[in-house]
mmCIF file with all atom_site columns, C-alpha atoms in Angstrom:
data_model
loop_
_atom_site.group_PDB
_atom_site.id
_atom_site.type_symbol
_atom_site.label_atom_id
_atom_site.label_alt_id
_atom_site.label_comp_id
_atom_site.label_asym_id
_atom_site.label_entity_id
_atom_site.label_seq_id
_atom_site.pdbx_PDB_ins_code
_atom_site.Cartn_x
_atom_site.Cartn_y
_atom_site.Cartn_z
_atom_site.occupancy
_atom_site.B_iso_or_equiv
_atom_site.pdbx_formal_charge
_atom_site.auth_seq_id
_atom_site.auth_comp_id
_atom_site.auth_asym_id
_atom_site.auth_atom_id
_atom_site.pdbx_PDB_model_num
ATOM 1   C CA . ASN A 1 1   ? 14.792 -25.744 17.833  1.00 0.00 ? 188 ASN A CA 1
ATOM 2   C CA . ALA A 1 2   ? 12.301 -23.028 17.059  1.00 0.00 ? 189 ALA A CA 1
ATOM 3   C CA . GLY A 1 3   ? 13.521 -20.072 15.058  1.00 0.00 ? 190 GLY A CA 1
ATOM 4   C CA . VAL A 1 4   ? 13.277 -16.415 15.954  1.00 0.00 ? 191 VAL A CA 1
ATOM 5   C CA . MET A 1 5   ? 9.660  -15.744 16.842  1.00 0.00 ? 192 MET A CA 1
ATOM 6   C CA . GLN A 1 6   ? 8.123  -12.355 16.279  1.00 0.00 ? 193 GLN A CA 1
ATOM 7   C CA . ASN A 1 7   ? 4.624  -11.319 17.187  1.00 0.00 ? 194 ASN A CA 1
ATOM 8   C CA . PRO A 1 8   ? 2.317  -10.088 16.120  1.00 0.00 ? 195 PRO A CA 1
ATOM 9   C CA . ARG A 1 9   ? 2.906  -10.727 12.410  1.00 0.00 ? 196 ARG A CA 1
ATOM 10  C CA . HIS A 1 10  ? 0.625  -7.851  11.510  1.00 0.00 ? 197 HIS A CA 1
ATOM 11  C CA . LEU A 1 11  ? -0.253 -4.850  13.656  1.00 0.00 ? 198 LEU A CA 1
ATOM 12  C CA . VAL A 1 12  ? -2.585 -2.001  12.831  1.00 0.00 ? 199 VAL A CA 1
ATOM 13  C CA . ARG A 1 13  ? -2.498 1.105   14.961  1.00 0.00 ? 200 ARG A CA 1
ATOM 14  C CA . ARG A 1 14  ? -4.192 4.475   14.723  1.00 0.00 ? 201 ARG A CA 1
ATOM 15  C CA . ARG A 1 15  ? -2.046 7.576   14.762  1.00 0.00 ? 202 ARG A CA 1
ATOM 16  C CA . GLY A 1 16  ? -1.104 8.457   18.324  1.00 0.00 ? 203 GLY A CA 1
ATOM 17  C CA . GLN A 1 17  ? -1.400 4.932   19.703  1.00 0.00 ? 204 GLN A CA 1
ATOM 18  C CA . GLU A 1 18  ? 1.448  2.807   20.990  1.00 0.00 ? 205 GLU A CA 1
ATOM 19  C CA . ALA A 1 19  ? 2.886  -0.199  19.177  1.00 0.00 ? 206 ALA A CA 1
ATOM 20  C CA . ARG A 1 20  ? 4.658  -3.034  20.982  1.00 0.00 ? 207 ARG A CA 1
ATOM 21  C CA . LEU A 1 21  ? 6.598  -5.534  18.895  1.00 0.00 ? 208 LEU A CA 1
ATOM 22  C CA . ARG A 1 22  ? 7.910  -8.699  20.490  1.00 0.00 ? 209 ARG A CA 1
ATOM 23  C CA . CYS A 1 23  ? 10.858 -10.878 19.592  1.00 0.00 ? 210 CYS A CA 1
ATOM 24  C CA . SER A 1 24  ? 11.829 -14.181 21.156  1.00 0.00 ? 211 SER A CA 1
ATOM 25  C CA . PRO A 1 25  ? 15.350 -15.126 20.051  1.00 0.00 ? 212 PRO A CA 1
ATOM 26  C CA . MET A 1 26  ? 16.445 -18.620 19.213  1.00 0.00 ? 213 MET A CA 1
ATOM 27  C CA . LYS A 1 27  ? 17.271 -20.794 22.184  1.00 0.00 ? 214 LYS A CA 1
ATOM 28  C CA . GLY A 1 28  ? 20.775 -20.102 23.391  1.00 0.00 ? 215 GLY A CA 1
ATOM 29  C CA . HIS A 1 29  ? 21.009 -16.726 21.629  1.00 0.00 ? 216 HIS A CA 1
ATOM 30  C CA . SER A 1 30  ? 21.664 -13.753 23.853  1.00 0.00 ? 217 SER A CA 1
ATOM 31  C CA . HIS A 1 31  ? 22.200 -11.120 21.126  1.00 0.00 ? 218 HIS A CA 1
ATOM 32  C CA . VAL A 1 32  ? 19.187 -9.464  19.531  1.00 0.00 ? 219 VAL A CA 1
ATOM 33  C CA . TYR A 1 33  ? 19.039 -6.931  16.709  1.00 0.00 ? 220 TYR A CA 1
ATOM 34  C CA . TRP A 1 34  ? 16.126 -4.905  15.377  1.00 0.00 ? 221 TRP A CA 1
ATOM 35  C CA . TYR A 1 35  ? 15.900 -3.706  11.775  1.00 0.00 ? 222 TYR A CA 1
ATOM 36  C CA . ARG A 1 36  ? 13.284 -1.721  9.917   1.00 0.00 ? 223 ARG A CA 1
ATOM 37  C CA . GLN A 1 37  ? 12.420 -2.266  6.269   1.00 0.00 ? 224 GLN A CA 1
ATOM 38  C CA . LEU A 1 38  ? 10.700 0.532   4.448   1.00 0.00 ? 225 LEU A CA 1
ATOM 39  C CA . PRO A 1 39  ? 9.459  0.042   0.880   1.00 0.00 ? 226 PRO A CA 1
ATOM 40  C CA . GLU A 1 40  ? 12.322 0.431   -1.590  1.00 0.00 ? 227 GLU A CA 1
ATOM 41  C CA . GLU A 1 41  ? 14.763 1.420   1.140   1.00 0.00 ? 228 GLU A CA 1
ATOM 42  C CA . GLY A 1 42  ? 16.181 -1.880  2.266   1.00 0.00 ? 229 GLY A CA 1
ATOM 43  C CA . LEU A 1 43  ? 16.794 -2.982  5.814   1.00 0.00 ? 230 LEU A CA 1
ATOM 44  C CA . LYS A 1 44  ? 18.060 -0.349  8.232   1.00 0.00 ? 231 LYS A CA 1
ATOM 45  C CA . PHE A 1 45  ? 19.723 -1.170  11.526  1.00 0.00 ? 232 PHE A CA 1
ATOM 46  C CA . MET A 1 46  ? 17.934 0.184   14.574  1.00 0.00 ? 233 MET A CA 1
ATOM 47  C CA . VAL A 1 47  ? 19.335 -1.303  17.761  1.00 0.00 ? 234 VAL A CA 1
ATOM 48  C CA . TYR A 1 48  ? 21.520 -4.106  19.113  1.00 0.00 ? 235 TYR A CA 1
ATOM 49  C CA . LEU A 1 49  ? 20.830 -5.535  22.547  1.00 0.00 ? 236 LEU A CA 1
ATOM 50  C CA . GLN A 1 50  ? 22.353 -8.156  24.735  1.00 0.00 ? 237 GLN A CA 1
ATOM 51  C CA . LYS A 1 51  ? 20.499 -9.435  27.766  1.00 0.00 ? 238 LYS A CA 1
ATOM 52  C CA . GLU A 1 52  ? 19.510 -6.381  29.843  1.00 0.00 ? 239 GLU A CA 1
ATOM 53  C CA . ASN A 1 53  ? 21.911 -4.129  27.944  1.00 0.00 ? 240 ASN A CA 1
ATOM 54  C CA . ILE A 1 54  ? 21.658 -1.858  24.924  1.00 0.00 ? 241 ILE A CA 1
ATOM 55  C CA . ILE A 1 55  ? 24.918 -2.276  23.030  1.00 0.00 ? 242 ILE A CA 1
ATOM 56  C CA . ASP A 1 56  ? 24.298 -0.005  20.041  1.00 0.00 ? 243 ASP A CA 1
ATOM 57  C CA . GLU A 1 57  ? 21.224 2.161   19.469  1.00 0.00 ? 244 GLU A CA 1
ATOM 58  C CA . SER A 1 58  ? 22.710 4.383   16.796  1.00 0.00 ? 245 SER A CA 1
ATOM 59  C CA . GLY A 1 59  ? 19.912 3.556   14.369  1.00 0.00 ? 246 GLY A CA 1
ATOM 60  C CA . MET A 1 60  ? 17.046 4.312   16.699  1.00 0.00 ? 247 MET A CA 1
ATOM 61  C CA . PRO A 1 61  ? 15.068 7.531   16.195  1.00 0.00 ? 248 PRO A CA 1
ATOM 62  C CA . LYS A 1 62  ? 15.720 9.823   19.144  1.00 0.00 ? 249 LYS A CA 1
ATOM 63  C CA . GLU A 1 63  ? 12.086 10.177  20.092  1.00 0.00 ? 250 GLU A CA 1
ATOM 64  C CA . ARG A 1 64  ? 9.182  7.779   20.557  1.00 0.00 ? 251 ARG A CA 1
ATOM 65  C CA . PHE A 1 65  ? 11.220 4.610   20.002  1.00 0.00 ? 252 PHE A CA 1
ATOM 66  C CA . SER A 1 66  ? 12.664 2.406   22.725  1.00 0.00 ? 253 SER A CA 1
ATOM 67  C CA . ALA A 1 67  ? 13.862 -1.172  23.014  1.00 0.00 ? 254 ALA A CA 1
ATOM 68  C CA . GLU A 1 68  ? 14.570 -3.562  25.815  1.00 0.00 ? 255 GLU A CA 1
ATOM 69  C CA . PHE A 1 69  ? 15.734 -7.143  26.265  1.00 0.00 ? 256 PHE A CA 1
ATOM 70  C CA . PRO A 1 70  ? 15.000 -8.149  29.857  1.00 0.00 ? 257 PRO A CA 1
ATOM 71  C CA . LYS A 1 71  ? 16.621 -10.997 31.715  1.00 0.00 ? 258 LYS A CA 1
ATOM 72  C CA . GLU A 1 72  ? 13.453 -12.996 31.296  1.00 0.00 ? 259 GLU A CA 1
ATOM 73  C CA . GLY A 1 73  ? 11.098 -12.782 28.376  1.00 0.00 ? 260 GLY A CA 1
ATOM 74  C CA . PRO A 1 74  ? 11.216 -11.471 24.838  1.00 0.00 ? 261 PRO A CA 1
ATOM 75  C CA . SER A 1 75  ? 12.839 -8.352  23.492  1.00 0.00 ? 262 SER A CA 1
ATOM 76  C CA . ILE A 1 76  ? 10.362 -5.515  23.022  1.00 0.00 ? 263 ILE A CA 1
ATOM 77  C CA . LEU A 1 77  ? 10.494 -2.703  20.492  1.00 0.00 ? 264 LEU A CA 1
ATOM 78  C CA . ARG A 1 78  ? 8.135  0.023   21.617  1.00 0.00 ? 265 ARG A CA 1
ATOM 79  C CA . ILE A 1 79  ? 6.907  2.874   19.457  1.00 0.00 ? 266 ILE A CA 1
ATOM 80  C CA . GLN A 1 80  ? 4.928  5.577   21.214  1.00 0.00 ? 267 GLN A CA 1
ATOM 81  C CA . GLN A 1 81  ? 2.493  7.935   19.507  1.00 0.00 ? 268 GLN A CA 1
ATOM 82  C CA . VAL A 1 82  ? 2.838  6.234   16.152  1.00 0.00 ? 269 VAL A CA 1
ATOM 83  C CA . VAL A 1 83  ? 2.701  8.271   12.942  1.00 0.00 ? 270 VAL A CA 1
ATOM 84  C CA . ARG A 1 84  ? 2.047  7.129   9.371   1.00 0.00 ? 271 ARG A CA 1
ATOM 85  C CA . GLY A 1 85  ? 5.763  7.225   8.621   1.00 0.00 ? 272 GLY A CA 1
ATOM 86  C CA . ASP A 1 86  ? 6.308  4.425   11.153  1.00 0.00 ? 273 ASP A CA 1
ATOM 87  C CA . SER A 1 87  ? 4.472  2.011   8.841   1.00 0.00 ? 274 SER A CA 1
ATOM 88  C CA . ALA A 1 88  ? 7.058  -0.590  7.875   1.00 0.00 ? 275 ALA A CA 1
ATOM 89  C CA . ALA A 1 89  ? 8.177  -4.153  8.400   1.00 0.00 ? 276 ALA A CA 1
ATOM 90  C CA . TYR A 1 90  ? 10.199 -4.564  11.581  1.00 0.00 ? 277 TYR A CA 1
ATOM 91  C CA . PHE A 1 91  ? 12.560 -7.502  11.742  1.00 0.00 ? 278 PHE A CA 1
ATOM 92  C CA . CYS A 1 92  ? 14.325 -9.009  14.685  1.00 0.00 ? 279 CYS A CA 1
ATOM 93  C CA . ALA A 1 93  ? 17.438 -11.158 14.398  1.00 0.00 ? 280 ALA A CA 1
ATOM 94  C CA . SER A 1 94  ? 19.333 -13.134 17.010  1.00 0.00 ? 281 SER A CA 1
ATOM 95  C CA . SER A 1 95  ? 22.772 -14.684 17.220  1.00 0.00 ? 282 SER A CA 1
ATOM 96  C CA . PRO A 1 96  ? 24.794 -16.608 19.790  1.00 0.00 ? 283 PRO A CA 1
ATOM 97  C CA . THR A 1 97  ? 27.603 -14.040 19.693  1.00 0.00 ? 284 THR A CA 1
ATOM 98  C CA . GLY A 1 98  ? 28.008 -10.484 18.442  1.00 0.00 ? 285 GLY A CA 1
ATOM 99  C CA . GLN A 1 99  ? 30.810 -11.319 16.017  1.00 0.00 ? 286 GLN A CA 1
ATOM 100 C CA . TRP A 1 100 ? 29.321 -11.485 12.521  1.00 0.00 ? 287 TRP A CA 1
ATOM 101 C CA . MET A 1 101 ? 32.402 -13.033 10.973  1.00 0.00 ? 288 MET A CA 1
ATOM 102 C CA . ASN A 1 102 ? 32.067 -16.157 13.017  1.00 0.00 ? 289 ASN A CA 1
ATOM 103 C CA . THR A 1 103 ? 28.381 -16.458 13.561  1.00 0.00 ? 290 THR A CA 1
ATOM 104 C CA . GLU A 1 104 ? 25.129 -16.630 11.732  1.00 0.00 ? 291 GLU A CA 1
ATOM 105 C CA . ALA A 1 105 ? 22.230 -14.416 12.624  1.00 0.00 ? 292 ALA A CA 1
ATOM 106 C CA . PHE A 1 106 ? 18.734 -15.698 12.137  1.00 0.00 ? 293 PHE A CA 1
ATOM 107 C CA . PHE A 1 107 ? 15.931 -13.336 11.262  1.00 0.00 ? 294 PHE A CA 1
ATOM 108 C CA . GLY A 1 108 ? 12.335 -13.622 12.340  1.00 0.00 ? 295 GLY A CA 1
ATOM 109 C CA . GLN A 1 109 ? 9.429  -13.319 9.934   1.00 0.00 ? 296 GLN A CA 1
ATOM 110 C CA . GLY A 1 110 ? 8.873  -9.713  10.890  1.00 0.00 ? 297 GLY A CA 1
ATOM 111 C CA . THR A 1 111 ? 6.022  -7.600  12.163  1.00 0.00 ? 298 THR A CA 1
ATOM 112 C CA . ARG A 1 112 ? 4.224  -5.512  9.566   1.00 0.00 ? 299 ARG A CA 1
ATOM 113 C CA . LEU A 1 113 ? 3.079  -2.326  11.235  1.00 0.00 ? 300 LEU A CA 1
ATOM 114 C CA . THR A 1 114 ? 0.410  -0.262  9.531   1.00 0.00 ? 301 THR A CA 1
ATOM 115 C CA . VAL A 1 115 ? -0.525 3.110   10.967  1.00 0.00 ? 302 VAL A CA 1
ATOM 116 C CA . VAL A 1 116 ? -3.898 4.393   9.855   1.00 0.00 ? 303 VAL A CA 1
ATOM 117 C CA . THR B 2 1   ? 23.711 8.135   0.562   1.00 0.00 ? 204 THR B CA 1
ATOM 118 C CA . GLN B 2 2   ? 23.704 4.350   0.394   1.00 0.00 ? 205 GLN B CA 1
ATOM 119 C CA . LEU B 2 3   ? 26.871 2.852   1.850   1.00 0.00 ? 206 LEU B CA 1
ATOM 120 C CA . LEU B 2 4   ? 26.369 -0.392  -0.043  1.00 0.00 ? 207 LEU B CA 1
ATOM 121 C CA . GLU B 2 5   ? 25.145 0.007   -3.599  1.00 0.00 ? 208 GLU B CA 1
ATOM 122 C CA . GLN B 2 6   ? 23.505 -3.011  -5.142  1.00 0.00 ? 209 GLN B CA 1
ATOM 123 C CA . SER B 2 7   ? 22.917 -3.393  -8.850  1.00 0.00 ? 210 SER B CA 1
ATOM 124 C CA . PRO B 2 8   ? 20.791 -4.039  -10.656 1.00 0.00 ? 211 PRO B CA 1
ATOM 125 C CA . GLN B 2 9   ? 17.788 -3.250  -8.474  1.00 0.00 ? 212 GLN B CA 1
ATOM 126 C CA . PHE B 2 10  ? 15.465 -5.281  -10.684 1.00 0.00 ? 213 PHE B CA 1
ATOM 127 C CA . LEU B 2 11  ? 16.275 -8.215  -12.930 1.00 0.00 ? 214 LEU B CA 1
ATOM 128 C CA . SER B 2 12  ? 13.874 -10.268 -15.004 1.00 0.00 ? 215 SER B CA 1
ATOM 129 C CA . ILE B 2 13  ? 15.336 -13.209 -16.916 1.00 0.00 ? 216 ILE B CA 1
ATOM 130 C CA . GLN B 2 14  ? 14.337 -16.489 -18.526 1.00 0.00 ? 217 GLN B CA 1
ATOM 131 C CA . GLU B 2 15  ? 14.944 -19.856 -16.952 1.00 0.00 ? 218 GLU B CA 1
ATOM 132 C CA . GLY B 2 16  ? 18.391 -21.170 -17.826 1.00 0.00 ? 219 GLY B CA 1
ATOM 133 C CA . GLU B 2 17  ? 20.097 -17.793 -18.120 1.00 0.00 ? 220 GLU B CA 1
ATOM 134 C CA . ASN B 2 18  ? 23.038 -16.718 -16.022 1.00 0.00 ? 221 ASN B CA 1
ATOM 135 C CA . LEU B 2 19  ? 23.102 -13.532 -13.961 1.00 0.00 ? 222 LEU B CA 1
ATOM 136 C CA . THR B 2 20  ? 25.353 -11.503 -11.711 1.00 0.00 ? 223 THR B CA 1
ATOM 137 C CA . VAL B 2 21  ? 24.379 -9.156  -8.908  1.00 0.00 ? 224 VAL B CA 1
ATOM 138 C CA . TYR B 2 22  ? 26.870 -6.598  -7.663  1.00 0.00 ? 225 TYR B CA 1
ATOM 139 C CA . CYS B 2 23  ? 27.365 -5.013  -4.284  1.00 0.00 ? 226 CYS B CA 1
ATOM 140 C CA . ASN B 2 24  ? 29.762 -2.072  -4.214  1.00 0.00 ? 227 ASN B CA 1
ATOM 141 C CA . SER B 2 25  ? 31.072 0.363   -1.652  1.00 0.00 ? 228 SER B CA 1
ATOM 142 C CA . SER B 2 26  ? 33.862 2.860   -1.159  1.00 0.00 ? 229 SER B CA 1
ATOM 143 C CA . SER B 2 27  ? 34.269 1.519   2.385   1.00 0.00 ? 230 SER B CA 1
ATOM 144 C CA . VAL B 2 28  ? 36.104 -1.554  3.606   1.00 0.00 ? 231 VAL B CA 1
ATOM 145 C CA . PHE B 2 29  ? 34.061 -4.250  5.308   1.00 0.00 ? 232 PHE B CA 1
ATOM 146 C CA . SER B 2 30  ? 35.240 -6.805  7.852   1.00 0.00 ? 233 SER B CA 1
ATOM 147 C CA . SER B 2 31  ? 32.836 -9.312  6.380   1.00 0.00 ? 234 SER B CA 1
ATOM 148 C CA . LEU B 2 32  ? 29.996 -9.403  3.935   1.00 0.00 ? 235 LEU B CA 1
ATOM 149 C CA . GLN B 2 33  ? 26.887 -11.534 3.853   1.00 0.00 ? 236 GLN B CA 1
ATOM 150 C CA . TRP B 2 34  ? 24.326 -12.368 1.204   1.00 0.00 ? 237 TRP B CA 1
ATOM 151 C CA . TYR B 2 35  ? 20.707 -12.991 2.106   1.00 0.00 ? 238 TYR B CA 1
ATOM 152 C CA . ARG B 2 36  ? 17.616 -14.031 0.223   1.00 0.00 ? 239 ARG B CA 1
ATOM 153 C CA . GLN B 2 37  ? 14.210 -12.773 1.245   1.00 0.00 ? 240 GLN B CA 1
ATOM 154 C CA . GLU B 2 38  ? 10.839 -14.136 0.154   1.00 0.00 ? 241 GLU B CA 1
ATOM 155 C CA . PRO B 2 39  ? 7.725  -11.911 0.259   1.00 0.00 ? 242 PRO B CA 1
ATOM 156 C CA . GLY B 2 40  ? 6.307  -11.729 3.772   1.00 0.00 ? 243 GLY B CA 1
ATOM 157 C CA . GLU B 2 41  ? 9.319  -13.458 5.300   1.00 0.00 ? 244 GLU B CA 1
ATOM 158 C CA . GLY B 2 42  ? 12.565 -12.461 6.947   1.00 0.00 ? 245 GLY B CA 1
ATOM 159 C CA . PRO B 2 43  ? 15.963 -12.604 5.211   1.00 0.00 ? 246 PRO B CA 1
ATOM 160 C CA . VAL B 2 44  ? 17.691 -15.972 5.162   1.00 0.00 ? 247 VAL B CA 1
ATOM 161 C CA . LEU B 2 45  ? 21.475 -16.101 5.170   1.00 0.00 ? 248 LEU B CA 1
ATOM 162 C CA . LEU B 2 46  ? 23.085 -17.637 2.084   1.00 0.00 ? 249 LEU B CA 1
ATOM 163 C CA . VAL B 2 47  ? 26.769 -17.071 2.732   1.00 0.00 ? 250 VAL B CA 1
ATOM 164 C CA . THR B 2 48  ? 29.336 -15.050 4.697   1.00 0.00 ? 251 THR B CA 1
ATOM 165 C CA . VAL B 2 49  ? 32.622 -14.005 3.092   1.00 0.00 ? 252 VAL B CA 1
ATOM 166 C CA . VAL B 2 50  ? 35.444 -12.727 5.223   1.00 0.00 ? 253 VAL B CA 1
ATOM 167 C CA . THR B 2 51  ? 38.748 -12.808 3.330   1.00 0.00 ? 254 THR B CA 1
ATOM 168 C CA . GLY B 2 52  ? 39.563 -10.484 0.432   1.00 0.00 ? 255 GLY B CA 1
ATOM 169 C CA . GLY B 2 53  ? 39.419 -12.431 -2.833  1.00 0.00 ? 256 GLY B CA 1
ATOM 170 C CA . GLU B 2 54  ? 37.427 -15.240 -1.246  1.00 0.00 ? 257 GLU B CA 1
ATOM 171 C CA . VAL B 2 55  ? 35.132 -17.270 -3.483  1.00 0.00 ? 258 VAL B CA 1
ATOM 172 C CA . LYS B 2 56  ? 32.388 -19.500 -2.115  1.00 0.00 ? 259 LYS B CA 1
ATOM 173 C CA . LYS B 2 57  ? 30.043 -21.746 -4.029  1.00 0.00 ? 260 LYS B CA 1
ATOM 174 C CA . LEU B 2 58  ? 26.601 -22.893 -3.011  1.00 0.00 ? 261 LEU B CA 1
ATOM 175 C CA . LYS B 2 59  ? 25.272 -25.214 -5.730  1.00 0.00 ? 262 LYS B CA 1
ATOM 176 C CA . ARG B 2 60  ? 24.559 -22.891 -8.677  1.00 0.00 ? 263 ARG B CA 1
ATOM 177 C CA . LEU B 2 61  ? 25.421 -19.750 -6.700  1.00 0.00 ? 264 LEU B CA 1
ATOM 178 C CA . THR B 2 62  ? 28.952 -18.330 -6.629  1.00 0.00 ? 265 THR B CA 1
ATOM 179 C CA . PHE B 2 63  ? 29.882 -15.548 -4.225  1.00 0.00 ? 266 PHE B CA 1
ATOM 180 C CA . GLN B 2 64  ? 33.022 -13.468 -4.445  1.00 0.00 ? 267 GLN B CA 1
ATOM 181 C CA . PHE B 2 65  ? 34.495 -10.930 -2.045  1.00 0.00 ? 268 PHE B CA 1
ATOM 182 C CA . GLY B 2 66  ? 36.672 -8.283  -3.666  1.00 0.00 ? 269 GLY B CA 1
ATOM 183 C CA . ASP B 2 67  ? 40.405 -8.234  -2.951  1.00 0.00 ? 270 ASP B CA 1
ATOM 184 C CA . ALA B 2 68  ? 40.068 -4.906  -1.161  1.00 0.00 ? 271 ALA B CA 1
ATOM 185 C CA . ARG B 2 69  ? 36.967 -6.076  0.737   1.00 0.00 ? 272 ARG B CA 1
ATOM 186 C CA . LYS B 2 70  ? 34.918 -3.190  -0.662  1.00 0.00 ? 273 LYS B CA 1
ATOM 187 C CA . ASP B 2 71  ? 32.731 -5.109  -3.070  1.00 0.00 ? 274 ASP B CA 1
ATOM 188 C CA . SER B 2 72  ? 31.123 -8.457  -3.672  1.00 0.00 ? 275 SER B CA 1
ATOM 189 C CA . SER B 2 73  ? 29.234 -10.288 -6.364  1.00 0.00 ? 276 SER B CA 1
ATOM 190 C CA . LEU B 2 74  ? 26.689 -13.065 -6.567  1.00 0.00 ? 277 LEU B CA 1
ATOM 191 C CA . HIS B 2 75  ? 26.581 -15.122 -9.754  1.00 0.00 ? 278 HIS B CA 1
ATOM 192 C CA . ILE B 2 76  ? 23.775 -17.563 -10.472 1.00 0.00 ? 279 ILE B CA 1
ATOM 193 C CA . THR B 2 77  ? 24.256 -20.154 -13.192 1.00 0.00 ? 280 THR B CA 1
ATOM 194 C CA . ALA B 2 78  ? 21.291 -21.560 -15.109 1.00 0.00 ? 281 ALA B CA 1
ATOM 195 C CA . ALA B 2 79  ? 18.702 -19.667 -13.100 1.00 0.00 ? 282 ALA B CA 1
ATOM 196 C CA . GLN B 2 80  ? 15.483 -21.449 -12.161 1.00 0.00 ? 283 GLN B CA 1
ATOM 197 C CA . PRO B 2 81  ? 12.051 -20.047 -11.218 1.00 0.00 ? 284 PRO B CA 1
ATOM 198 C CA . GLY B 2 82  ? 12.760 -21.142 -7.654  1.00 0.00 ? 285 GLY B CA 1
ATOM 199 C CA . ASP B 2 83  ? 15.573 -18.573 -7.529  1.00 0.00 ? 286 ASP B CA 1
ATOM 200 C CA . THR B 2 84  ? 13.023 -15.766 -7.712  1.00 0.00 ? 287 THR B CA 1
ATOM 201 C CA . GLY B 2 85  ? 13.239 -13.461 -4.723  1.00 0.00 ? 288 GLY B CA 1
ATOM 202 C CA . LEU B 2 86  ? 14.940 -10.455 -3.173  1.00 0.00 ? 289 LEU B CA 1
ATOM 203 C CA . TYR B 2 87  ? 18.700 -10.776 -2.794  1.00 0.00 ? 290 TYR B CA 1
ATOM 204 C CA . LEU B 2 88  ? 20.387 -8.588  -0.212  1.00 0.00 ? 291 LEU B CA 1
ATOM 205 C CA . CYS B 2 89  ? 24.021 -7.960  0.526   1.00 0.00 ? 292 CYS B CA 1
ATOM 206 C CA . ALA B 2 90  ? 24.983 -6.796  4.006   1.00 0.00 ? 293 ALA B CA 1
ATOM 207 C CA . GLY B 2 91  ? 28.323 -5.817  5.455   1.00 0.00 ? 294 GLY B CA 1
ATOM 208 C CA . VAL B 2 92  ? 29.955 -5.304  8.814   1.00 0.00 ? 295 VAL B CA 1
ATOM 209 C CA . ARG B 2 93  ? 32.393 -2.408  9.167   1.00 0.00 ? 296 ARG B CA 1
ATOM 210 C CA . ASN B 2 94  ? 35.359 -2.269  11.477  1.00 0.00 ? 297 ASN B CA 1
ATOM 211 C CA . ASN B 2 95  ? 34.228 -5.315  13.423  1.00 0.00 ? 298 ASN B CA 1
ATOM 212 C CA . GLN B 2 96  ? 31.122 -3.439  14.584  1.00 0.00 ? 299 GLN B CA 1
ATOM 213 C CA . GLY B 2 97  ? 29.486 -6.625  15.655  1.00 0.00 ? 300 GLY B CA 1
ATOM 214 C CA . GLY B 2 98  ? 25.746 -6.462  15.321  1.00 0.00 ? 301 GLY B CA 1
ATOM 215 C CA . LYS B 2 99  ? 25.412 -3.553  12.956  1.00 0.00 ? 302 LYS B CA 1
ATOM 216 C CA . LEU B 2 100 ? 24.800 -5.029  9.536   1.00 0.00 ? 303 LEU B CA 1
ATOM 217 C CA . ILE B 2 101 ? 24.623 -2.451  6.744   1.00 0.00 ? 304 ILE B CA 1
ATOM 218 C CA . PHE B 2 102 ? 22.300 -3.628  3.995   1.00 0.00 ? 305 PHE B CA 1
ATOM 219 C CA . GLY B 2 103 ? 22.214 -2.789  0.322   1.00 0.00 ? 306 GLY B CA 1
ATOM 220 C CA . GLN B 2 104 ? 18.880 -1.856  -1.263  1.00 0.00 ? 307 GLN B CA 1
ATOM 221 C CA . GLY B 2 105 ? 18.411 -5.334  -2.639  1.00 0.00 ? 308 GLY B CA 1
ATOM 222 C CA . THR B 2 106 ? 18.020 -6.898  -6.076  1.00 0.00 ? 309 THR B CA 1
ATOM 223 C CA . GLU B 2 107 ? 14.560 -8.133  -7.000  1.00 0.00 ? 310 GLU B CA 1
ATOM 224 C CA . LEU B 2 108 ? 15.096 -11.180 -9.224  1.00 0.00 ? 311 LEU B CA 1
ATOM 225 C CA . SER B 2 109 ? 12.339 -12.726 -11.314 1.00 0.00 ? 312 SER B CA 1
ATOM 226 C CA . VAL B 2 110 ? 13.062 -15.918 -13.239 1.00 0.00 ? 313 VAL B CA 1
ATOM 227 C CA . LYS B 2 111 ? 10.382 -16.791 -15.778 1.00 0.00 ? 314 LYS B CA 1
ATOM 228 C CA . PRO B 2 112 ? 9.834  -20.382 -16.881 1.00 0.00 ? 315 PRO B CA 1
#
């Protein structure tokens, strides 16, 4: 059973370009979460999605960021018109349910975005 | 303001020593998890604690959830170089499934 797969592992974008980060959850997992890790700031929650639905996007910046988890295919975190401050490691996690007391979430290896 | 305060942020010890990492908050959490993260990798779950006062052991690691479910600790006995890594606590508030709140992490270095 493959783990959570994120790609690309490393992504370099020039300021103003778009970044697309992909996350394929573990088989059987329908709940996906995106987190951002900035140096010395720890992991920050961005968005929680269940197939075709955004459940909680309270951690998403209001502009330029969007996320989707279509019925078929991976979850996508999209960052438009990237700026240097978007440089970070972006992690995706998946779980079979949304109840953290009774379930384990598995994290992917992350995508390291560098904006030059 | 950090909702979950971890301390210490950095810890460098010799092999064989014991250590404790603390995770504190003024808020109550439904559950609390501890993760370990290696450089260039994602966090890996070590344990989930749910009940106030709960103690769980994982080989040389002992995890405790405070009685009031506002704090937690991770104790490592006889640390080994293989324990080196970033340790993260993360909590869920008010059964907000999905929204894990992470502490800043404790960077542990165990020297042989």
